[in-house]
mmCIF file of C-alpha atoms and ligand atoms in Angstrom:
data_model
loop_
_atom_site.group_PDB
_atom_site.id
_atom_site.type_symbol
_atom_site.label_atom_id
_atom_site.label_comp_id
_atom_site.label_asym_id
_atom_site.label_seq_id
_atom_site.Cartn_x
_atom_site.Cartn_y
_atom_site.Cartn_z
ATOM 1 C CA UNK A 1 97.022 115.002 137.941
ATOM 2 C CA UNK A 2 100.071 114.876 139.607
ATOM 3 C CA UNK A 3 101.843 110.621 137.931
ATOM 4 C CA UNK A 4 103.880 110.907 141.781
ATOM 5 C CA UNK A 5 102.842 112.962 144.808
ATOM 6 C CA UNK A 6 106.129 112.756 147.609
ATOM 7 C CA UNK A 7 105.390 113.329 150.914
ATOM 8 C CA UNK A 8 108.062 114.608 152.762
ATOM 9 C CA UNK A 9 111.542 116.192 151.721
ATOM 10 C CA UNK A 10 114.034 114.241 153.569
ATOM 11 C CA UNK A 11 117.032 113.301 152.102
ATOM 12 C CA UNK A 12 113.973 109.851 150.939
ATOM 13 C CA UNK A 13 111.482 111.833 149.119
ATOM 14 C CA UNK A 14 113.912 114.842 147.426
ATOM 15 C CA UNK A 15 115.876 111.320 145.767
ATOM 16 C CA UNK A 16 112.427 109.947 144.845
ATOM 17 C CA UNK A 17 111.056 113.110 143.513
ATOM 18 C CA UNK A 18 114.521 113.713 141.797
ATOM 19 C CA UNK A 19 114.577 110.134 139.613
ATOM 20 C CA UNK A 20 110.381 110.830 139.035
ATOM 21 C CA UNK A 21 110.839 113.844 137.945
ATOM 22 C CA UNK A 22 114.342 112.980 135.880
ATOM 23 C CA UNK A 23 111.659 110.279 134.281
ATOM 24 C CA UNK A 24 109.976 112.877 132.761
ATOM 25 C CA UNK A 25 107.226 112.609 135.331
ATOM 26 C CA UNK A 26 104.852 115.114 136.530
ATOM 27 C CA UNK A 27 105.886 115.248 140.166
ATOM 28 C CA UNK A 28 105.060 117.363 144.006
ATOM 29 C CA UNK A 29 106.847 117.157 146.595
ATOM 30 C CA UNK A 30 104.380 118.092 149.477
ATOM 31 C CA UNK A 31 106.668 118.857 152.744
ATOM 32 C CA UNK A 32 105.458 121.105 156.001
ATOM 33 C CA UNK A 33 108.615 122.529 157.048
ATOM 34 C CA UNK A 34 112.521 122.728 156.090
ATOM 35 C CA UNK A 35 113.961 120.463 153.270
ATOM 36 C CA UNK A 36 115.908 118.043 154.715
ATOM 37 C CA UNK A 37 114.037 116.251 157.730
ATOM 38 C CA UNK A 38 115.980 115.357 160.298
ATOM 39 C CA UNK A 39 119.466 115.950 158.552
ATOM 40 C CA UNK A 40 118.803 119.230 160.087
ATOM 41 C CA UNK A 41 119.535 117.618 163.488
ATOM 42 C CA UNK A 42 123.370 116.937 162.845
ATOM 43 C CA UNK A 43 126.212 118.518 162.454
ATOM 44 C CA UNK A 44 128.507 116.466 161.065
ATOM 45 C CA UNK A 45 128.157 113.528 158.856
ATOM 46 C CA UNK A 46 130.270 111.194 157.749
ATOM 47 C CA UNK A 47 128.720 108.213 156.779
ATOM 48 C CA UNK A 48 127.374 109.400 153.682
ATOM 49 C CA UNK A 49 129.667 108.291 150.085
ATOM 50 C CA UNK A 50 131.249 111.424 148.353
ATOM 51 C CA UNK A 51 132.311 113.593 151.449
ATOM 52 C CA UNK A 52 134.750 113.282 154.315
ATOM 53 C CA UNK A 53 132.203 115.231 157.029
ATOM 54 C CA UNK A 54 129.846 118.029 155.779
ATOM 55 C CA UNK A 55 127.004 119.016 157.591
ATOM 56 C CA UNK A 56 122.942 117.957 157.388
ATOM 57 C CA UNK A 57 121.830 121.385 156.400
ATOM 58 C CA UNK A 58 124.312 121.644 153.699
ATOM 59 C CA UNK A 59 123.732 117.992 152.560
ATOM 60 C CA UNK A 60 120.153 119.151 152.487
ATOM 61 C CA UNK A 61 120.889 122.157 150.763
ATOM 62 C CA UNK A 62 122.543 120.032 148.048
ATOM 63 C CA UNK A 63 119.729 117.590 147.700
ATOM 64 C CA UNK A 64 117.493 120.241 147.300
ATOM 65 C CA UNK A 65 119.433 121.979 144.473
ATOM 66 C CA UNK A 66 118.576 119.444 141.334
ATOM 67 C CA UNK A 67 115.416 119.511 142.070
ATOM 68 C CA UNK A 68 114.359 122.995 140.237
ATOM 69 C CA UNK A 69 116.216 121.684 137.077
ATOM 70 C CA UNK A 70 113.613 118.628 137.020
ATOM 71 C CA UNK A 71 110.851 120.165 137.058
ATOM 72 C CA UNK A 72 109.474 119.070 140.925
ATOM 73 C CA UNK A 73 106.741 121.282 142.574
ATOM 74 C CA UNK A 74 106.956 122.086 145.383
ATOM 75 C CA UNK A 75 104.337 121.958 147.734
ATOM 76 C CA UNK A 76 104.051 123.867 151.320
ATOM 77 C CA UNK A 77 102.142 121.443 153.383
ATOM 78 C CA UNK A 78 100.869 119.016 155.730
ATOM 79 C CA UNK A 79 99.719 115.649 154.664
ATOM 80 C CA UNK A 80 96.470 115.021 156.609
ATOM 81 C CA UNK A 81 94.666 111.652 154.583
ATOM 82 C CA UNK A 82 94.973 110.318 151.723
ATOM 83 C CA UNK A 83 91.476 108.600 150.239
ATOM 84 C CA UNK A 84 91.539 106.485 147.518
ATOM 85 C CA UNK A 85 89.423 106.834 144.049
ATOM 86 C CA UNK A 86 89.483 104.123 142.237
ATOM 87 C CA UNK A 87 92.880 103.826 140.415
ATOM 88 C CA UNK A 88 93.427 108.009 141.389
ATOM 89 C CA UNK A 89 94.600 109.270 145.277
ATOM 90 C CA UNK A 90 93.219 112.107 146.489
ATOM 91 C CA UNK A 91 96.410 113.938 149.127
ATOM 92 C CA UNK A 92 94.193 115.879 151.369
ATOM 93 C CA UNK A 93 96.254 118.218 153.204
ATOM 94 C CA UNK A 94 95.063 121.270 155.658
ATOM 95 C CA UNK A 95 94.072 123.601 153.097
ATOM 96 C CA UNK A 96 94.653 121.461 149.563
ATOM 97 C CA UNK A 97 93.905 118.506 147.444
ATOM 98 C CA UNK A 98 96.053 117.163 145.244
ATOM 99 C CA UNK A 99 95.312 114.182 142.519
ATOM 100 C CA UNK A 100 97.698 111.641 141.567
ATOM 101 C CA UNK A 101 98.190 108.030 140.322
ATOM 102 C CA UNK A 102 100.519 107.195 142.566
ATOM 103 C CA UNK A 103 102.018 108.360 146.086
ATOM 104 C CA UNK A 104 105.219 107.969 147.833
ATOM 105 C CA UNK A 105 105.223 108.370 151.679
ATOM 106 C CA UNK A 106 108.692 109.645 153.132
ATOM 107 C CA UNK A 107 107.095 111.130 156.547
ATOM 108 C CA UNK A 108 110.270 109.702 158.170
ATOM 109 C CA UNK A 109 110.507 109.856 161.835
ATOM 110 C CA UNK A 110 110.244 112.175 164.779
ATOM 111 C CA UNK A 111 111.770 112.187 168.128
ATOM 112 C CA UNK A 112 110.263 109.388 171.080
ATOM 113 C CA UNK A 113 110.150 111.176 174.183
ATOM 114 C CA UNK A 114 110.899 110.206 177.779
ATOM 115 C CA UNK A 115 107.474 110.748 179.655
ATOM 116 C CA UNK A 116 108.605 111.907 182.927
ATOM 117 C CA UNK A 117 107.609 114.427 185.066
ATOM 118 C CA UNK A 118 109.072 117.638 184.289
ATOM 119 C CA UNK A 119 110.240 117.144 180.765
ATOM 120 C CA UNK A 120 106.617 118.954 179.303
ATOM 121 C CA UNK A 121 107.499 121.436 181.736
ATOM 122 C CA UNK A 122 110.973 122.306 181.058
ATOM 123 C CA UNK A 123 110.648 121.794 177.304
ATOM 124 C CA UNK A 124 112.812 124.846 175.513
ATOM 125 C CA UNK A 125 113.568 125.528 178.917
ATOM 126 C CA UNK A 126 117.022 123.059 180.042
ATOM 127 C CA UNK A 127 115.470 120.148 178.215
ATOM 128 C CA UNK A 128 115.823 119.554 173.957
ATOM 129 C CA UNK A 129 116.064 117.182 171.752
ATOM 130 C CA UNK A 130 118.481 118.735 169.134
ATOM 131 C CA UNK A 131 122.023 119.667 170.107
ATOM 132 C CA UNK A 132 122.616 121.476 167.025
ATOM 133 C CA UNK A 133 119.616 124.282 167.666
ATOM 134 C CA UNK A 134 120.148 124.390 170.840
ATOM 135 C CA UNK A 135 124.108 123.372 172.068
ATOM 136 C CA UNK A 136 125.735 126.647 171.849
ATOM 137 C CA UNK A 137 122.907 128.248 174.685
ATOM 138 C CA UNK A 138 124.506 125.413 177.218
ATOM 139 C CA UNK A 139 127.704 127.233 177.337
ATOM 140 C CA UNK A 140 130.278 126.085 180.655
ATOM 141 C CA UNK A 141 127.427 123.897 182.161
ATOM 142 C CA UNK A 142 126.988 120.134 182.872
ATOM 143 C CA UNK A 143 125.027 118.518 180.604
ATOM 144 C CA UNK A 144 123.100 115.018 180.494
ATOM 145 C CA UNK A 145 121.875 112.875 177.465
ATOM 146 C CA UNK A 146 119.212 109.925 178.087
ATOM 147 C CA UNK A 147 119.948 107.184 175.334
ATOM 148 C CA UNK A 148 123.003 105.010 174.030
ATOM 149 C CA UNK A 149 122.056 105.071 170.655
ATOM 150 C CA UNK A 150 123.291 106.641 167.428
ATOM 151 C CA UNK A 151 122.121 109.944 168.601
ATOM 152 C CA UNK A 152 123.170 109.867 172.214
ATOM 153 C CA UNK A 153 126.243 109.813 171.879
ATOM 154 C CA UNK A 154 127.423 111.315 168.951
ATOM 155 C CA UNK A 155 124.996 114.673 170.285
ATOM 156 C CA UNK A 156 127.175 114.172 173.352
ATOM 157 C CA UNK A 157 130.694 114.532 171.715
ATOM 158 C CA UNK A 158 129.068 117.231 169.539
ATOM 159 C CA UNK A 159 127.825 119.382 173.023
ATOM 160 C CA UNK A 160 131.566 119.275 174.380
ATOM 161 C CA UNK A 161 132.413 121.806 172.863
ATOM 162 C CA UNK A 162 130.149 123.791 174.366
ATOM 163 C CA UNK A 163 129.940 121.835 177.906
ATOM 164 C CA UNK A 164 131.700 122.233 181.389
ATOM 165 C CA UNK A 165 131.327 118.132 180.995
ATOM 166 C CA UNK A 166 128.394 115.815 179.276
ATOM 167 C CA UNK A 167 126.675 113.072 181.406
ATOM 168 C CA UNK A 168 125.479 110.139 179.295
ATOM 169 C CA UNK A 169 122.506 108.109 181.301
ATOM 170 C CA UNK A 170 121.837 104.782 179.457
ATOM 171 C CA UNK A 171 119.729 102.231 180.913
ATOM 172 C CA UNK A 172 121.950 99.504 180.112
ATOM 173 C CA UNK A 173 125.775 98.808 180.751
ATOM 174 C CA UNK A 174 126.679 98.798 177.204
ATOM 175 C CA UNK A 175 126.035 101.696 174.463
ATOM 176 C CA UNK A 176 123.951 100.670 171.420
ATOM 177 C CA UNK A 177 125.668 102.969 168.812
ATOM 178 C CA UNK A 178 128.548 102.223 166.168
ATOM 179 C CA UNK A 179 131.720 101.349 167.781
ATOM 180 C CA UNK A 180 133.399 104.082 165.894
ATOM 181 C CA UNK A 181 131.637 106.534 167.835
ATOM 182 C CA UNK A 182 131.386 104.723 171.284
ATOM 183 C CA UNK A 183 135.573 104.875 171.294
ATOM 184 C CA UNK A 184 135.603 107.987 170.511
ATOM 185 C CA UNK A 185 132.468 108.842 173.608
ATOM 186 C CA UNK A 186 134.690 106.168 176.196
ATOM 187 C CA UNK A 187 138.094 109.168 174.573
ATOM 188 C CA UNK A 188 136.720 112.315 175.366
ATOM 189 C CA UNK A 189 137.997 113.450 179.220
ATOM 190 C CA UNK A 190 134.591 115.431 178.817
ATOM 191 C CA UNK A 191 131.835 112.751 178.783
ATOM 192 C CA UNK A 192 131.046 110.551 181.872
ATOM 193 C CA UNK A 193 128.865 107.463 181.587
ATOM 194 C CA UNK A 194 126.279 106.190 184.374
ATOM 195 C CA UNK A 195 124.860 103.243 183.482
ATOM 196 C CA UNK A 196 121.755 100.832 184.280
ATOM 197 C CA UNK A 197 120.265 104.223 185.152
ATOM 198 C CA UNK A 198 117.326 105.846 184.004
ATOM 199 C CA UNK A 199 115.859 109.723 184.310
ATOM 200 C CA UNK A 200 112.609 109.305 186.789
ATOM 201 C CA UNK A 201 112.047 113.694 186.940
ATOM 202 C CA UNK A 202 113.326 116.833 186.092
ATOM 203 C CA UNK A 203 113.501 119.174 188.545
ATOM 204 C CA UNK A 204 114.170 123.201 188.486
ATOM 205 C CA UNK A 205 112.935 126.826 189.549
ATOM 206 C CA UNK A 206 110.045 128.987 187.558
ATOM 207 C CA UNK A 207 113.028 129.368 185.301
ATOM 208 C CA UNK A 208 115.051 126.537 184.633
ATOM 209 C CA UNK A 209 116.304 122.821 184.448
ATOM 210 C CA UNK A 210 118.361 122.257 187.512
ATOM 211 C CA UNK A 211 118.766 118.790 188.821
ATOM 212 C CA UNK A 212 117.714 115.198 187.650
ATOM 213 C CA UNK A 213 116.673 112.369 189.427
ATOM 214 C CA UNK A 214 118.253 109.223 188.675
ATOM 215 C CA UNK A 215 117.286 105.696 189.307
ATOM 216 C CA UNK A 216 119.610 102.810 189.445
ATOM 217 C CA UNK A 217 117.595 99.801 187.843
ATOM 218 C CA UNK A 218 119.966 97.255 188.999
ATOM 219 C CA UNK A 219 119.960 98.946 192.996
ATOM 220 C CA UNK A 220 116.957 100.796 192.944
ATOM 221 C CA UNK A 221 119.053 103.279 194.410
ATOM 222 C CA UNK A 222 117.943 107.392 193.373
ATOM 223 C CA UNK A 223 119.755 110.654 193.265
ATOM 224 C CA UNK A 224 119.345 113.812 192.548
ATOM 225 C CA UNK A 225 122.365 115.514 190.065
ATOM 226 C CA UNK A 226 122.799 118.875 189.481
ATOM 227 C CA UNK A 227 122.105 119.715 185.420
ATOM 228 C CA UNK A 228 121.869 122.889 183.150
ATOM 229 C CA UNK A 229 120.176 120.987 180.694
ATOM 230 C CA UNK A 230 118.632 117.480 179.659
ATOM 231 C CA UNK A 231 119.156 116.407 176.124
ATOM 232 C CA UNK A 232 116.843 113.436 175.172
ATOM 233 C CA UNK A 233 117.658 111.195 172.042
ATOM 234 C CA UNK A 234 116.237 107.867 173.078
ATOM 235 C CA UNK A 235 114.541 106.889 169.530
ATOM 236 C CA UNK A 236 112.337 107.555 166.903
ATOM 237 C CA UNK A 237 108.661 107.302 166.693
ATOM 238 C CA UNK A 238 107.117 107.138 162.744
ATOM 239 C CA UNK A 239 105.481 109.590 161.927
ATOM 240 C CA UNK A 240 102.659 107.664 160.400
ATOM 241 C CA UNK A 241 99.101 108.802 162.045
ATOM 242 C CA UNK A 242 97.792 109.991 158.605
ATOM 243 C CA UNK A 243 98.301 107.308 156.731
ATOM 244 C CA UNK A 244 97.170 105.120 159.989
ATOM 245 C CA UNK A 245 93.721 104.291 158.309
ATOM 246 C CA UNK A 246 95.295 102.981 155.088
ATOM 247 C CA UNK A 247 96.226 98.873 156.708
ATOM 248 C CA UNK A 248 99.389 99.163 155.609
ATOM 249 C CA UNK A 249 101.808 99.908 158.913
ATOM 250 C CA UNK A 250 102.506 97.886 160.971
ATOM 251 C CA UNK A 251 101.691 97.294 165.353
ATOM 252 C CA UNK A 252 103.913 100.009 165.861
ATOM 253 C CA UNK A 253 103.399 102.218 163.175
ATOM 254 C CA UNK A 254 106.190 101.708 160.521
ATOM 255 C CA UNK A 255 105.364 101.008 157.278
ATOM 256 C CA UNK A 256 105.734 97.434 155.543
ATOM 257 C CA UNK A 257 106.818 97.721 152.106
ATOM 258 C CA UNK A 258 108.695 95.007 149.574
ATOM 259 C CA UNK A 259 111.762 95.475 148.005
ATOM 260 C CA UNK A 260 110.147 97.309 145.189
ATOM 261 C CA UNK A 261 108.954 100.296 148.009
ATOM 262 C CA UNK A 262 105.537 99.205 147.164
ATOM 263 C CA UNK A 263 103.193 98.906 150.083
ATOM 264 C CA UNK A 264 100.259 96.746 150.255
ATOM 265 C CA UNK A 265 98.018 99.430 148.284
ATOM 266 C CA UNK A 266 98.498 99.448 144.935
ATOM 267 C CA UNK A 267 100.021 102.873 143.250
ATOM 268 C CA UNK A 268 101.406 103.770 147.339
ATOM 269 C CA UNK A 269 104.889 103.192 147.826
ATOM 270 C CA UNK A 270 107.553 104.045 151.199
ATOM 271 C CA UNK A 271 111.024 104.958 152.092
ATOM 272 C CA UNK A 272 112.884 106.128 154.342
ATOM 273 C CA UNK A 273 113.124 105.820 157.655
ATOM 274 C CA UNK A 274 109.247 105.244 158.005
ATOM 275 C CA UNK A 275 109.558 102.361 156.692
ATOM 276 C CA UNK A 276 109.710 98.783 158.706
ATOM 277 C CA UNK A 277 113.392 98.103 158.783
ATOM 278 C CA UNK A 278 116.780 97.773 160.549
ATOM 279 C CA UNK A 279 119.336 100.985 159.718
ATOM 280 C CA UNK A 280 117.705 103.969 159.520
ATOM 281 C CA UNK A 281 120.267 106.135 158.067
ATOM 282 C CA UNK A 282 120.910 108.919 154.994
ATOM 283 C CA UNK A 283 122.536 106.761 152.432
ATOM 284 C CA UNK A 284 119.079 104.171 153.332
ATOM 285 C CA UNK A 285 116.761 106.691 152.857
ATOM 286 C CA UNK A 286 118.540 107.874 149.447
ATOM 287 C CA UNK A 287 118.902 103.917 148.120
ATOM 288 C CA UNK A 288 115.166 103.580 148.629
ATOM 289 C CA UNK A 289 113.805 106.881 147.345
ATOM 290 C CA UNK A 290 115.702 105.697 144.240
ATOM 291 C CA UNK A 291 113.863 102.486 143.895
ATOM 292 C CA UNK A 292 110.385 104.220 143.900
ATOM 293 C CA UNK A 293 111.734 107.069 141.720
ATOM 294 C CA UNK A 294 111.866 104.228 139.414
ATOM 295 C CA UNK A 295 109.321 102.263 140.100
ATOM 296 C CA UNK A 296 106.611 104.471 140.186
ATOM 297 C CA UNK A 297 107.845 105.223 136.586
ATOM 298 C CA UNK A 298 107.355 101.528 135.967
ATOM 299 C CA UNK A 299 104.066 101.421 137.475
ATOM 300 C CA UNK A 300 102.673 104.661 135.554
ATOM 301 C CA UNK A 301 103.969 102.895 132.310
ATOM 302 C CA UNK A 302 102.441 100.149 132.722
ATOM 303 C CA UNK A 303 99.033 102.206 133.594
ATOM 304 C CA UNK A 304 99.216 103.785 130.298
ATOM 305 C CA UNK A 305 99.927 100.651 128.134
HETATM 306 P P1 FAD B 1 113.100 111.858 158.014
HETATM 307 O O1 FAD B 1 114.588 112.737 157.394
HETATM 308 O O2 FAD B 1 112.588 112.375 158.938
HETATM 309 O O3 FAD B 1 111.848 113.298 156.146
HETATM 310 C C1 FAD B 1 111.026 113.271 156.675
HETATM 311 C C2 FAD B 1 110.709 114.455 156.136
HETATM 312 O O4 FAD B 1 109.234 114.156 156.269
HETATM 313 C C3 FAD B 1 110.684 115.740 157.631
HETATM 314 O O5 FAD B 1 111.022 116.709 156.477
HETATM 315 C C4 FAD B 1 108.760 115.760 157.644
HETATM 316 O O6 FAD B 1 109.526 117.304 158.360
HETATM 317 C C5 FAD B 1 107.661 115.516 156.356
HETATM 318 N N1 FAD B 1 106.365 115.607 156.602
HETATM 319 C C6 FAD B 1 106.608 114.028 157.510
HETATM 320 N N2 FAD B 1 104.939 114.335 157.866
HETATM 321 C C7 FAD B 1 104.757 115.042 157.377
HETATM 322 C C8 FAD B 1 103.358 115.205 157.244
HETATM 323 N N3 FAD B 1 101.891 115.014 157.712
HETATM 324 N N4 FAD B 1 103.104 116.205 155.392
HETATM 325 C C9 FAD B 1 104.078 116.311 154.752
HETATM 326 N N5 FAD B 1 105.533 116.695 155.204
HETATM 327 C C10 FAD B 1 105.701 115.637 155.943
HETATM 328 N N6 FAD B 1 122.074 109.138 159.274
HETATM 329 C C11 FAD B 1 123.009 109.339 158.694
HETATM 330 O O7 FAD B 1 123.147 108.344 157.533
HETATM 331 N N7 FAD B 1 124.537 109.569 159.414
HETATM 332 C C12 FAD B 1 124.701 110.919 159.909
HETATM 333 O O8 FAD B 1 125.314 110.794 160.578
HETATM 334 C C13 FAD B 1 123.233 110.707 160.671
HETATM 335 N N8 FAD B 1 123.307 111.301 161.824
HETATM 336 C C14 FAD B 1 121.503 112.285 162.441
HETATM 337 C C15 FAD B 1 121.803 112.743 163.484
HETATM 338 C C16 FAD B 1 120.187 112.242 164.561
HETATM 339 C C17 FAD B 1 119.922 113.889 165.571
HETATM 340 C C18 FAD B 1 119.392 112.173 164.438
HETATM 341 C C19 FAD B 1 118.223 112.731 164.261
HETATM 342 C C20 FAD B 1 119.390 111.113 162.490
HETATM 343 C C21 FAD B 1 120.684 111.162 162.194
HETATM 344 N N9 FAD B 1 120.772 110.338 160.941
HETATM 345 C C22 FAD B 1 121.775 110.158 160.490
HETATM 346 C C23 FAD B 1 119.460 109.445 160.609
HETATM 347 C C24 FAD B 1 118.842 110.340 159.160
HETATM 348 O O9 FAD B 1 119.037 111.533 159.349
HETATM 349 C C25 FAD B 1 117.467 109.652 159.271
HETATM 350 O O10 FAD B 1 117.494 108.320 158.598
HETATM 351 C C26 FAD B 1 117.107 111.014 157.352
HETATM 352 O O11 FAD B 1 116.925 111.896 157.794
HETATM 353 C C27 FAD B 1 115.907 109.627 157.197
HETATM 354 O O12 FAD B 1 115.601 110.435 156.127
HETATM 355 P P2 FAD B 1 114.446 110.102 155.772
HETATM 356 O O13 FAD B 1 113.546 111.405 154.109
HETATM 357 O O14 FAD B 1 113.561 109.300 155.722
HETATM 358 O O15 FAD B 1 113.361 111.314 157.076
HETATM 359 P P1 NAP B 2 117.936 104.540 168.604
HETATM 360 O O1 NAP B 2 119.313 103.504 167.881
HETATM 361 O O2 NAP B 2 116.905 103.639 168.485
HETATM 362 O O3 NAP B 2 118.114 104.681 170.381
HETATM 363 C C1 NAP B 2 117.807 104.485 171.332
HETATM 364 C C2 NAP B 2 118.747 104.404 172.543
HETATM 365 O O4 NAP B 2 117.547 104.957 173.239
HETATM 366 C C3 NAP B 2 119.084 102.853 172.842
HETATM 367 O O5 NAP B 2 120.199 102.991 173.508
HETATM 368 C C4 NAP B 2 117.638 102.530 173.793
HETATM 369 O O6 NAP B 2 117.746 101.797 174.888
HETATM 370 C C5 NAP B 2 117.092 104.226 174.629
HETATM 371 N N1 NAP B 2 115.745 104.228 174.882
HETATM 372 C C6 NAP B 2 115.109 103.103 174.478
HETATM 373 N N2 NAP B 2 113.714 104.631 174.945
HETATM 374 C C7 NAP B 2 114.249 104.696 176.334
HETATM 375 C C8 NAP B 2 113.911 105.368 177.702
HETATM 376 N N3 NAP B 2 112.472 105.405 177.729
HETATM 377 N N4 NAP B 2 114.345 105.913 178.525
HETATM 378 C C9 NAP B 2 115.513 105.164 178.283
HETATM 379 N N5 NAP B 2 116.824 105.297 177.200
HETATM 380 C C10 NAP B 2 115.655 104.656 176.384
HETATM 381 O O7 NAP B 2 118.129 106.130 168.018
HETATM 382 P P2 NAP B 2 118.777 107.366 167.603
HETATM 383 O O8 NAP B 2 120.368 107.130 167.925
HETATM 384 O O9 NAP B 2 117.634 108.158 167.733
HETATM 385 O O10 NAP B 2 118.803 106.079 166.008
HETATM 386 C C11 NAP B 2 117.747 106.351 165.009
HETATM 387 C C12 NAP B 2 118.463 105.954 164.179
HETATM 388 O O11 NAP B 2 119.272 106.986 163.449
HETATM 389 C C13 NAP B 2 119.281 104.771 163.460
HETATM 390 O O12 NAP B 2 119.120 104.080 162.982
HETATM 391 C C14 NAP B 2 120.406 105.222 164.182
HETATM 392 O O13 NAP B 2 121.062 104.522 163.201
HETATM 393 C C15 NAP B 2 120.453 106.221 163.176
HETATM 394 N N6 NAP B 2 121.581 107.312 163.232
HETATM 395 C C16 NAP B 2 122.648 107.049 162.526
HETATM 396 C C17 NAP B 2 124.079 107.867 162.900
HETATM 397 C C18 NAP B 2 125.293 108.316 162.106
HETATM 398 O O14 NAP B 2 125.122 107.163 161.647
HETATM 399 N N7 NAP B 2 126.306 108.385 162.396
HETATM 400 C C19 NAP B 2 123.633 109.141 163.929
HETATM 401 C C20 NAP B 2 122.305 109.317 164.686
HETATM 402 C C21 NAP B 2 121.627 108.191 164.122
HETATM 403 P P3 NAP B 2 118.017 100.212 174.106
HETATM 404 O O15 NAP B 2 119.765 100.195 173.748
HETATM 405 O O16 NAP B 2 118.415 99.291 176.040
HETATM 406 O O17 NAP B 2 117.425 100.051 174.171
#
C-alpha cells in the first residue's frame, strides 16, 4: 500500500515525488516513457530559476537524481484507469494494480494535431512535432513551422541552425509568443512569416514532404509553396483520457483543482500542465508539485489521527 502514487514524471510529478518522499511517505512514481516529460523536447530553457540556460534533458536528469535518495519507487507503466474502493485508490495500469491512499495526477499535455490531409501520411517523413528530436535531419532545407505560440517561435529559432530558411505560418497577424522570443525571431534573418494563413494540405511524393498548400484566411487566396519539412506547434491537449470517468475535468478535459491542488475527489490531486491553468511552464509545474507533495502528507497525517 502506497501513501501516494504520482502519475507522470515530468517536472510536476518529479517535484511532487521529491516532496512526498522527503516527508517519509511511501511513494511510487509511475511513468510510461522517459523521465522529464515535455522538457525532453526542448534544447534551450532559460526561464527556470538557477540556470542561465540548460537543455531540457539535462534539467530532467537534475530533477530525477534526488528521487532515489528519498526512496521513491520508479514504476514503468501507463495509467489506464483509477478505481476507488472507499478511501483506497486502485491504480490500474496495463499490467499491474497499485493500491494507494492518495494519487497525484501529473500526466501533462500532448501536442495537438493540425488535422489536415497529408499530416498523417507524412508523419516522420517530413512532418514533425519535435525540432530537438528531428531538426538535424533537415540540414540545408526550407522548413515550415505552424503556430504562433512560444513553442512555434522558439523551435523555429532552434531550427535556423540547420535550415536554409524557416517560415512561420500563423493564422492571425500577431504572435502569441512571449515578447522576448518574438523579438529574437523578428531579428533572425533566416526566419520569415506568413500571416493570417492556415495550412490546408501537406503534399509530397512516395517518400517525403515536398510542398504545402496554404490559405490566407482574409483574402481566401491559396498558394502552394515548396518545403522539405513541416514542424507543427499548434498547442496542447490534456492527457486526461484515463481519468475522464472521474468527473474532475472541465469541458476541454483540463483538471479543475483548488489552490491545494485538490480535485473534487478526496485524496486525488492534480498538478502541472494537466490542470485548468493560465500559465503552463516548468516553474509553475514545479510549484504545483511542491504544494501537492506537502498536501498529501497533511492528508495522510489527518487520516492516521
Ligand atoms: P509533462 O512535462 O507533460 O509530463 C507529463 C508526463 O506524464 C510525461 O512524461 C508523460 O509520458 C507522462 N504520462 C502521460 N500520461 C501518462 C499515463 N497515462 N501513464 C503514465 N505516464 C503518463 N516551459 C518552460 O518553463 N520553459 C521552456 O523553455 C519551455 N520550453 C518548451 C518547449 C517545448 C517544445 C514544449 C513542448 C514545452 C516547453 N515548455 C517550457 C513547457 C513545459 O515543458 C511544460 O509546461 C512542463 O513540462 C509541464 O510539466 P508537467 O510535469 O505538468 O507535464
Ligand atoms: P499555445 O501557447 O497554445 O499556442 C498555440 C499556437 O498555435 C497559437 O498561436 C494558436 O493560434 C495556434 N493554433 C492553435 N490551433 C491551430 C490550428 N488548428 N491551426 C493553426 N494554428 C493553430 O501552445 P504552445 O506554443 O505549444 O505552448 C504551450 C505551453 O507551453 C504554453 O503555456 C507556453 O507558454 C509553454 N511554453 C513555454 C516556453 C517558454 O517559456 N520558453 C516555450 C514553449 C512552450 P492563436 O494564437 O490564434 O490562438
